[in-house]
Amino acid sequence: MRTKIAGTGHYVPENVVTNDDLTKYMDTSNEWIIERTGIEERRYATKHKESTTTLGAKAARMAIKNAGITAEDIDFIIFATLSPDYYFPGCGVLLQRELGITGIEAGALDIRNQCSGFVYGLSIADQFIKSGMYKNILLVGAEMHSMGLDFSTEGRNVTVIFGDGAGAVVLQPTEDENQGILTTCLHSDGTHAEELAMINPGSHGGYHLGTEKFGYPDPSTPGGVFVTQKMVDDNMLVPNMTGQLVFKTAVVKFPQVIKEALEKTNLSTSDIDLLIPHQANLRISQFVQKTLRLSDEKVVNNIQKYGNTTAASIPIAMSEAWHDGRIKDGDLVCLAAFGSGFTWGSVLIRW
Ligand code: COA
């Protein structure tokens, strides 16, 4: 028994935000952003009307239709995001409600693996399908970054990179041994957890970090206060990133984890028909492409249009590639991701 991708879907908000638009809020330029990241524009969801869950639901409906099933057929939901609607509960149950399938006996699982969330989700879904536990798993990666970015010059290194969007797949069992997920490789190393992170609000109270930068609990309460005035005053409720460390680590881990998947399946880089890397930065993807000696038509890049959409980037790119006819039956498709944690991973799929 193998796991096949039975349907793909994606959705990006209509609102296009160009690099020039961002120059109204922060000291940056179209040239700087394109040169360092390749990003030309990104999408932002409509405040008060859309959320991570509603973006995910639009992608999910497309994937469900593409798989030729109905929402009622879904027996398990996996939702990967770092920008959930609520701190808890997670987006999985909200998506179930949004799709109108609260009456069915489905479980819902939320994944907090940031840029690798979709790859981790595929691996989990693959195990559930192969064990015979589920027959129609809906896996969604969705992000609404625009609600949590720092639009001042202080936050420019992070803010210019990220965009909103969602992608989804429906996974089903197949008995065709020449089709489906061939292998998944997952890795993590928490050494640099705070180097690409949104640390506040959280339960740490400065404990692990021992520095005011990360805020302390309110001393006037027996517990702590989740969000302190100091966090607001000191602009501590935003993501931070040590860009060069992320870049240098990513360009090593991406090729490593892709080669690991190929070795496990006795395949080589020349067997890859399409590489769909997490859209972190165009320069990172170009570096990986060069290292693996892949031609331009074998690598999917859409970061120019959407920015980095974290857990949504691979399923958006995969869905676009399928709907554009770039993925054909029998193709060997390789997915790879690296991001906050650090976590990274790869998946090989025979389509
Ligand atoms: N516009 C203009 N200038 C900017 C800027 C922006 N948006 N962001 C940062 N800068 C400035 C910095 O303030 C710094 O100025 P200084 O030299 O006067 O201090 C200068 O550019 C260089 O900063 P640095 O952070 O060293 O830039 P960089 O060359 O490393 O590029 C990134 C920054 C973020 C583009 C790059 O590090 C990167 O892409 N890293 C990987 C990020 C990534 O992929 N994240 C997602 C992982 S899932």
Coordinates of C-alpha atoms and ligand atoms in Angstrom, one line a residue:
M1 CA 0.0 0.0 0.0
R2 CA 1.3 3.5 -0.9
T3 CA -0.1 7.0 -0.5
K4 CA -1.0 9.0 -3.6
I5 CA -1.9 12.6 -4.0
A6 CA -5.4 12.4 -5.3
G7 CA -6.1 16.1 -5.6
T8 CA -4.4 19.5 -5.2
G9 CA -5.7 23.0 -4.6
H10 CA -4.5 26.5 -3.8
Y11 CA -5.7 30.0 -3.0
V12 CA -4.0 33.3 -2.7
P13 CA -5.7 36.5 -1.7
E14 CA -6.6 39.0 -4.4
N15 CA -4.7 41.9 -2.8
V16 CA -1.3 42.3 -4.5
V17 CA 1.3 44.2 -2.5
T18 CA 4.4 45.2 -4.5
N19 CA 7.8 46.0 -3.2
D20 CA 7.1 49.7 -4.0
D21 CA 4.0 49.5 -1.8
L22 CA 6.2 48.5 1.2
T23 CA 8.5 51.5 0.7
K24 CA 5.6 53.6 2.1
Y25 CA 6.0 52.1 5.5
M26 CA 9.7 51.2 5.8
D27 CA 13.1 52.2 4.4
T28 CA 13.6 49.6 1.7
S29 CA 13.6 49.5 -2.1
N30 CA 12.3 47.3 -5.0
E31 CA 16.0 46.8 -6.1
W32 CA 17.2 45.6 -2.7
I33 CA 14.3 43.1 -2.3
I34 CA 14.7 41.7 -5.8
E35 CA 18.4 41.4 -5.6
R36 CA 18.5 39.6 -2.2
T37 CA 15.3 37.6 -2.4
G38 CA 13.9 37.5 -6.0
I39 CA 10.5 38.7 -4.6
E40 CA 8.6 41.2 -6.7
E41 CA 5.2 41.1 -5.0
R42 CA 3.2 39.1 -2.4
R43 CA -0.5 38.8 -1.5
Y44 CA -2.1 40.1 1.7
A45 CA -5.5 38.8 2.9
T46 CA -8.3 41.2 3.7
K47 CA -8.4 42.1 7.3
H48 CA -11.5 41.2 9.3
K49 CA -12.8 39.2 6.3
E50 CA -10.3 36.5 5.8
S51 CA -8.2 34.4 8.2
T52 CA -5.7 31.5 7.9
T53 CA -8.6 29.1 8.2
T54 CA -10.7 30.7 5.4
L55 CA -7.7 30.8 3.1
G56 CA -7.1 27.2 3.9
A57 CA -10.7 26.3 3.3
K58 CA -10.6 27.8 -0.2
A59 CA -7.6 25.7 -1.1
A60 CA -9.1 22.7 0.5
R61 CA -12.4 23.0 -1.5
M62 CA -10.3 23.0 -4.7
A63 CA -8.3 20.0 -3.7
I64 CA -11.4 18.1 -2.7
K65 CA -13.1 18.8 -6.0
N66 CA -9.9 17.9 -7.9
A67 CA -9.8 14.6 -6.1
G68 CA -13.4 13.9 -7.2
I69 CA -14.7 13.4 -3.6
T70 CA -16.9 15.5 -1.3
A71 CA -15.9 17.1 2.0
E72 CA -18.0 14.4 3.8
D73 CA -15.5 11.8 2.5
I74 CA -12.7 13.3 4.5
D75 CA -11.8 11.1 7.5
F76 CA -8.8 13.1 8.8
I77 CA -7.6 16.7 8.7
I78 CA -4.0 17.9 9.1
F79 CA -3.4 21.7 9.2
A80 CA 0.1 23.2 9.1
T81 CA 0.6 26.8 10.0
L82 CA 2.6 29.2 12.1
S83 CA 0.0 31.9 11.9
P84 CA -3.2 30.3 13.4
D85 CA -6.5 32.1 13.9
Y86 CA -6.3 31.5 17.6
Y87 CA -3.5 30.6 20.0
F88 CA -5.8 27.6 20.7
P89 CA -7.7 25.7 19.5
G90 CA -5.8 25.1 16.2
C91 CA -7.0 25.7 12.7
G92 CA -7.8 22.0 12.1
V93 CA -11.1 22.1 13.9
L94 CA -11.9 25.6 12.5
L95 CA -11.4 24.2 9.0
Q96 CA -13.6 21.3 9.7
R97 CA -16.4 23.8 10.8
E98 CA -15.7 26.0 7.8
L99 CA -16.1 23.1 5.4
G100 CA -19.4 22.1 7.2
I101 CA -18.3 18.6 8.1
T102 CA -18.5 18.8 11.9
G103 CA -21.0 15.9 11.9
I104 CA -18.5 13.4 10.4
E105 CA -16.2 11.1 12.4
A106 CA -13.0 12.9 11.4
G107 CA -10.0 13.8 13.6
A108 CA -8.1 17.1 13.2
L109 CA -4.4 17.6 13.9
D110 CA -2.4 20.8 13.9
I111 CA 1.3 21.0 13.0
R112 CA 3.7 23.6 14.2
N113 CA 6.7 23.0 12.0
Q114 CA 6.8 26.3 10.2
C115 CA 8.3 26.1 6.7
S116 CA 8.7 22.3 6.9
G117 CA 5.0 22.0 8.1
F118 CA 3.7 20.6 4.8
V119 CA 6.5 18.1 4.4
Y120 CA 6.0 16.9 8.0
G121 CA 2.3 16.7 7.3
L122 CA 2.8 14.6 4.2
S123 CA 4.9 12.2 6.2
I124 CA 2.3 11.9 9.0
A125 CA -0.5 11.4 6.4
D126 CA 1.6 8.8 4.6
Q127 CA 2.0 6.7 7.8
F128 CA -1.8 6.9 8.6
I129 CA -2.7 5.8 5.0
K130 CA -0.1 3.0 4.8
S131 CA -1.3 1.6 8.1
G132 CA -4.9 1.5 6.7
M133 CA -6.2 3.8 9.4
Y134 CA -7.6 6.5 6.9
K135 CA -8.7 6.6 3.3
N136 CA -9.1 10.4 2.6
I137 CA -6.8 12.7 4.4
L138 CA -7.0 16.5 3.8
L139 CA -3.7 18.2 4.4
V140 CA -3.6 22.0 4.3
G141 CA -0.7 24.5 4.6
A142 CA -1.9 28.0 5.1
E143 CA -0.6 31.3 6.4
M144 CA -1.8 34.8 7.1
H145 CA 1.5 36.5 7.8
S146 CA 0.4 40.0 7.1
M147 CA -1.4 40.2 10.5
G148 CA 1.8 39.6 12.4
L149 CA 4.6 41.5 10.7
D150 CA 6.5 44.6 11.8
F151 CA 6.0 47.3 9.1
S152 CA 8.6 49.6 10.6
T153 CA 12.1 49.8 9.2
E154 CA 13.2 47.7 12.2
G155 CA 11.3 44.7 10.9
R156 CA 12.2 45.1 7.2
N157 CA 14.5 42.1 6.8
V158 CA 11.6 39.8 7.8
T159 CA 8.6 41.7 6.6
V160 CA 9.6 42.0 2.9
I161 CA 9.9 38.3 2.6
F162 CA 6.6 36.9 3.8
G163 CA 3.1 36.7 2.1
D164 CA -0.3 35.1 2.7
G165 CA -1.7 32.1 0.9
A166 CA -2.9 28.5 1.2
G167 CA -2.4 25.1 -0.5
A168 CA -4.0 21.7 0.1
V169 CA -3.9 18.1 -1.0
V170 CA -6.1 15.1 -0.6
L171 CA -4.2 11.9 0.1
Q172 CA -5.6 8.4 -0.6
P173 CA -4.3 4.8 -0.6
T174 CA -3.2 3.2 -3.8
E175 CA -2.2 -0.4 -4.5
D176 CA -0.2 0.6 -7.6
E177 CA 3.4 0.1 -6.3
N178 CA 4.7 2.4 -9.1
Q179 CA 2.7 5.4 -7.8
G180 CA 2.7 7.6 -4.7
I181 CA 5.0 8.7 -1.9
L182 CA 8.2 6.7 -2.1
T183 CA 9.9 8.1 1.0
T184 CA 9.9 11.0 3.4
C185 CA 12.9 12.3 5.4
L186 CA 12.4 14.5 8.5
H187 CA 15.0 16.4 10.5
S188 CA 15.3 19.0 13.2
D189 CA 18.0 20.8 15.4
G190 CA 16.8 23.2 18.1
T191 CA 20.2 24.8 18.6
H192 CA 19.2 27.9 16.8
A193 CA 15.5 27.9 17.8
E194 CA 15.4 31.7 18.5
E195 CA 17.2 32.7 15.3
L196 CA 14.1 32.5 13.2
A197 CA 11.2 32.8 15.7
M198 CA 8.3 34.7 17.1
I199 CA 9.1 34.4 20.8
N200 CA 6.3 36.5 22.3
P201 CA 3.6 35.9 23.5
G202 CA 4.7 32.7 25.1
S203 CA 5.0 30.8 28.4
H204 CA 8.8 31.3 28.7
G205 CA 8.7 34.4 30.9
G206 CA 12.3 35.0 30.0
Y207 CA 13.3 31.6 31.7
H208 CA 15.2 30.0 28.9
L209 CA 16.5 33.2 27.5
G210 CA 17.3 35.2 30.6
T211 CA 17.2 38.5 28.8
E212 CA 14.9 41.4 28.8
K213 CA 14.7 41.2 25.1
F214 CA 12.2 38.4 25.4
G215 CA 10.1 40.0 28.2
Y216 CA 9.3 38.8 31.8
P217 CA 6.0 37.8 33.3
D218 CA 4.0 40.5 35.2
P219 CA 5.3 40.3 38.9
S220 CA 1.9 41.5 40.2
T221 CA 0.2 38.2 39.4
P222 CA 0.7 34.6 40.8
G223 CA 1.3 33.3 37.3
G224 CA 2.3 35.6 34.6
V225 CA 0.6 37.8 32.1
F226 CA 0.7 36.4 28.6
V227 CA 1.1 39.7 26.9
T228 CA 2.8 42.4 29.0
Q229 CA 2.7 46.2 28.3
K230 CA 6.5 46.0 28.0
M231 CA 6.1 43.6 25.1
V232 CA 3.9 46.1 23.3
D233 CA 6.0 49.2 24.2
D234 CA 9.2 47.5 23.2
N235 CA 7.9 46.1 19.9
M236 CA 8.5 42.5 21.0
L237 CA 5.3 40.9 19.5
V238 CA 6.9 40.4 16.1
P239 CA 9.1 37.8 14.4
N240 CA 12.8 38.0 14.3
M241 CA 15.4 36.4 12.0
T242 CA 19.1 36.2 11.7
G243 CA 19.0 36.1 7.9
Q244 CA 22.6 35.1 7.1
L245 CA 22.6 32.1 9.5
V246 CA 19.3 30.9 8.0
F247 CA 20.6 31.3 4.5
K248 CA 23.9 29.6 5.1
T249 CA 22.3 26.6 6.9
A250 CA 19.5 26.3 4.3
V251 CA 21.9 26.0 1.3
V252 CA 23.6 23.0 3.1
K253 CA 20.5 21.2 4.4
F254 CA 18.4 21.4 1.2
P255 CA 20.8 19.4 -1.0
Q256 CA 21.6 17.1 1.9
V257 CA 18.1 16.1 2.6
I258 CA 17.2 15.7 -1.1
K259 CA 20.2 13.4 -1.7
E260 CA 19.2 11.4 1.4
A261 CA 15.7 10.7 -0.1
L262 CA 17.3 9.7 -3.4
E263 CA 19.8 7.4 -1.8
K264 CA 17.0 5.7 0.3
T265 CA 15.1 4.9 -2.9
N266 CA 18.2 4.1 -5.1
L267 CA 17.5 7.0 -7.4
S268 CA 19.8 9.9 -8.4
T269 CA 19.4 13.6 -9.1
S270 CA 19.1 12.9 -12.9
D271 CA 15.9 11.0 -12.1
I272 CA 14.1 14.0 -10.7
D273 CA 11.5 15.4 -13.1
L274 CA 10.4 18.3 -10.9
L275 CA 11.9 19.8 -7.7
I276 CA 9.5 21.9 -5.7
P277 CA 11.5 23.5 -3.0
H278 CA 9.9 25.5 -0.2
Q279 CA 9.9 29.1 -1.5
A280 CA 12.2 30.6 1.1
N281 CA 14.3 32.9 -1.1
L282 CA 14.9 32.7 -4.8
R283 CA 18.7 32.8 -4.2
I284 CA 18.5 29.8 -1.9
S285 CA 16.5 27.8 -4.6
Q286 CA 19.0 28.8 -7.3
F287 CA 21.9 27.7 -5.1
V288 CA 20.2 24.3 -4.5
Q289 CA 19.5 24.0 -8.3
K290 CA 23.1 24.6 -9.1
T291 CA 24.4 22.2 -6.5
L292 CA 22.1 19.4 -7.8
R293 CA 22.8 20.4 -11.5
L294 CA 19.1 20.6 -12.4
S295 CA 17.9 22.5 -15.5
D296 CA 15.6 25.5 -15.1
E297 CA 12.5 23.6 -16.3
K298 CA 13.0 21.0 -13.5
V299 CA 12.7 23.5 -10.6
V300 CA 9.5 25.4 -9.6
N301 CA 9.9 29.0 -8.5
N302 CA 6.9 31.2 -7.8
I303 CA 8.3 33.2 -4.9
Q304 CA 8.5 36.2 -7.3
K305 CA 4.7 36.5 -7.2
Y306 CA 3.8 35.3 -3.7
G307 CA 6.8 35.8 -1.4
N308 CA 7.5 33.2 1.2
T309 CA 4.2 31.7 2.4
T310 CA 5.9 29.3 4.8
A311 CA 3.7 26.1 5.3
A312 CA 1.7 27.1 2.2
S313 CA 4.5 27.5 -0.2
I314 CA 5.1 23.9 -1.3
P315 CA 1.4 23.0 -1.8
I316 CA 0.7 26.3 -3.6
A317 CA 3.6 25.6 -6.0
M318 CA 2.7 21.9 -6.4
S319 CA -1.0 22.8 -7.1
E320 CA 0.0 25.5 -9.7
A321 CA 2.5 23.1 -11.3
W322 CA -0.1 20.4 -11.6
H323 CA -2.8 22.7 -12.9
D324 CA -0.3 24.2 -15.4
G325 CA 0.5 20.7 -16.7
R326 CA 4.1 20.7 -15.4
I327 CA 3.5 17.5 -13.4
K328 CA 2.5 14.5 -15.5
D329 CA 1.6 10.9 -14.5
G330 CA 4.8 8.9 -13.8
D331 CA 6.9 12.0 -13.0
L332 CA 9.3 11.8 -10.1
V333 CA 8.5 14.9 -8.0
C334 CA 10.8 15.9 -5.1
L335 CA 9.6 18.3 -2.3
A336 CA 12.1 19.8 0.1
A337 CA 11.8 22.3 2.9
F338 CA 13.9 24.1 5.5
G339 CA 13.0 26.7 8.1
S340 CA 12.4 27.8 11.7
G341 CA 13.3 25.3 14.4
F342 CA 15.5 24.6 12.5
T343 CA 13.5 21.8 10.9
W344 CA 13.9 20.4 7.4
G345 CA 12.8 17.5 5.3
S346 CA 12.1 16.0 1.9
V347 CA 9.5 13.9 0.1
L348 CA 9.8 11.8 -3.1
I349 CA 6.6 11.2 -5.0
R350 CA 6.0 9.1 -8.1
W351 CA 3.0 10.9 -9.6
Ligands
COA1 N1 15.6 46.7 2.7 C1 16.8 47.4 2.7 N2 17.8 47.1 3.5 C2 17.6 46.0 4.3 C3 16.5 45.3 4.3 C4 15.4 45.6 3.5 N3 14.3 45.0 3.4 N4 16.6 44.3 5.2 C5 17.8 44.4 5.7 N5 18.5 45.5 5.2 C6 19.8 46.0 5.5 C7 20.2 45.6 6.9 O1 19.7 46.6 7.8 C8 21.7 45.7 6.7 O2 22.1 47.1 6.8 P1 23.5 47.6 7.5 O3 24.5 46.9 6.7 O4 23.4 49.0 7.3 O5 23.3 47.1 8.9 C9 22.0 45.2 5.3 O6 20.7 45.3 4.6 C10 22.5 43.8 5.3 O7 21.7 43.1 6.2 P2 21.7 41.5 6.3 O8 20.6 41.0 7.2 O9 23.1 41.1 6.6 O10 21.3 41.2 4.8 P3 21.5 39.9 4.0 O11 22.4 40.1 2.8 O12 21.8 38.7 4.8 O13 20.0 39.7 3.4 C11 18.1 38.4 3.8 C12 18.9 39.6 4.2 C13 17.0 38.3 4.9 C14 17.5 38.7 2.5 C15 19.0 37.2 3.7 O14 19.8 37.0 4.9 C16 18.1 36.0 3.5 O15 17.5 35.8 2.5 N6 18.2 35.0 4.5 C17 17.4 33.8 4.4 C18 16.1 34.2 4.8 C19 15.1 33.2 4.6 O16 15.1 32.5 3.6 N7 14.1 33.1 5.5 C20 13.1 32.2 5.4 C21 13.5 30.8 5.8 S1 12.2 29.8 5.7

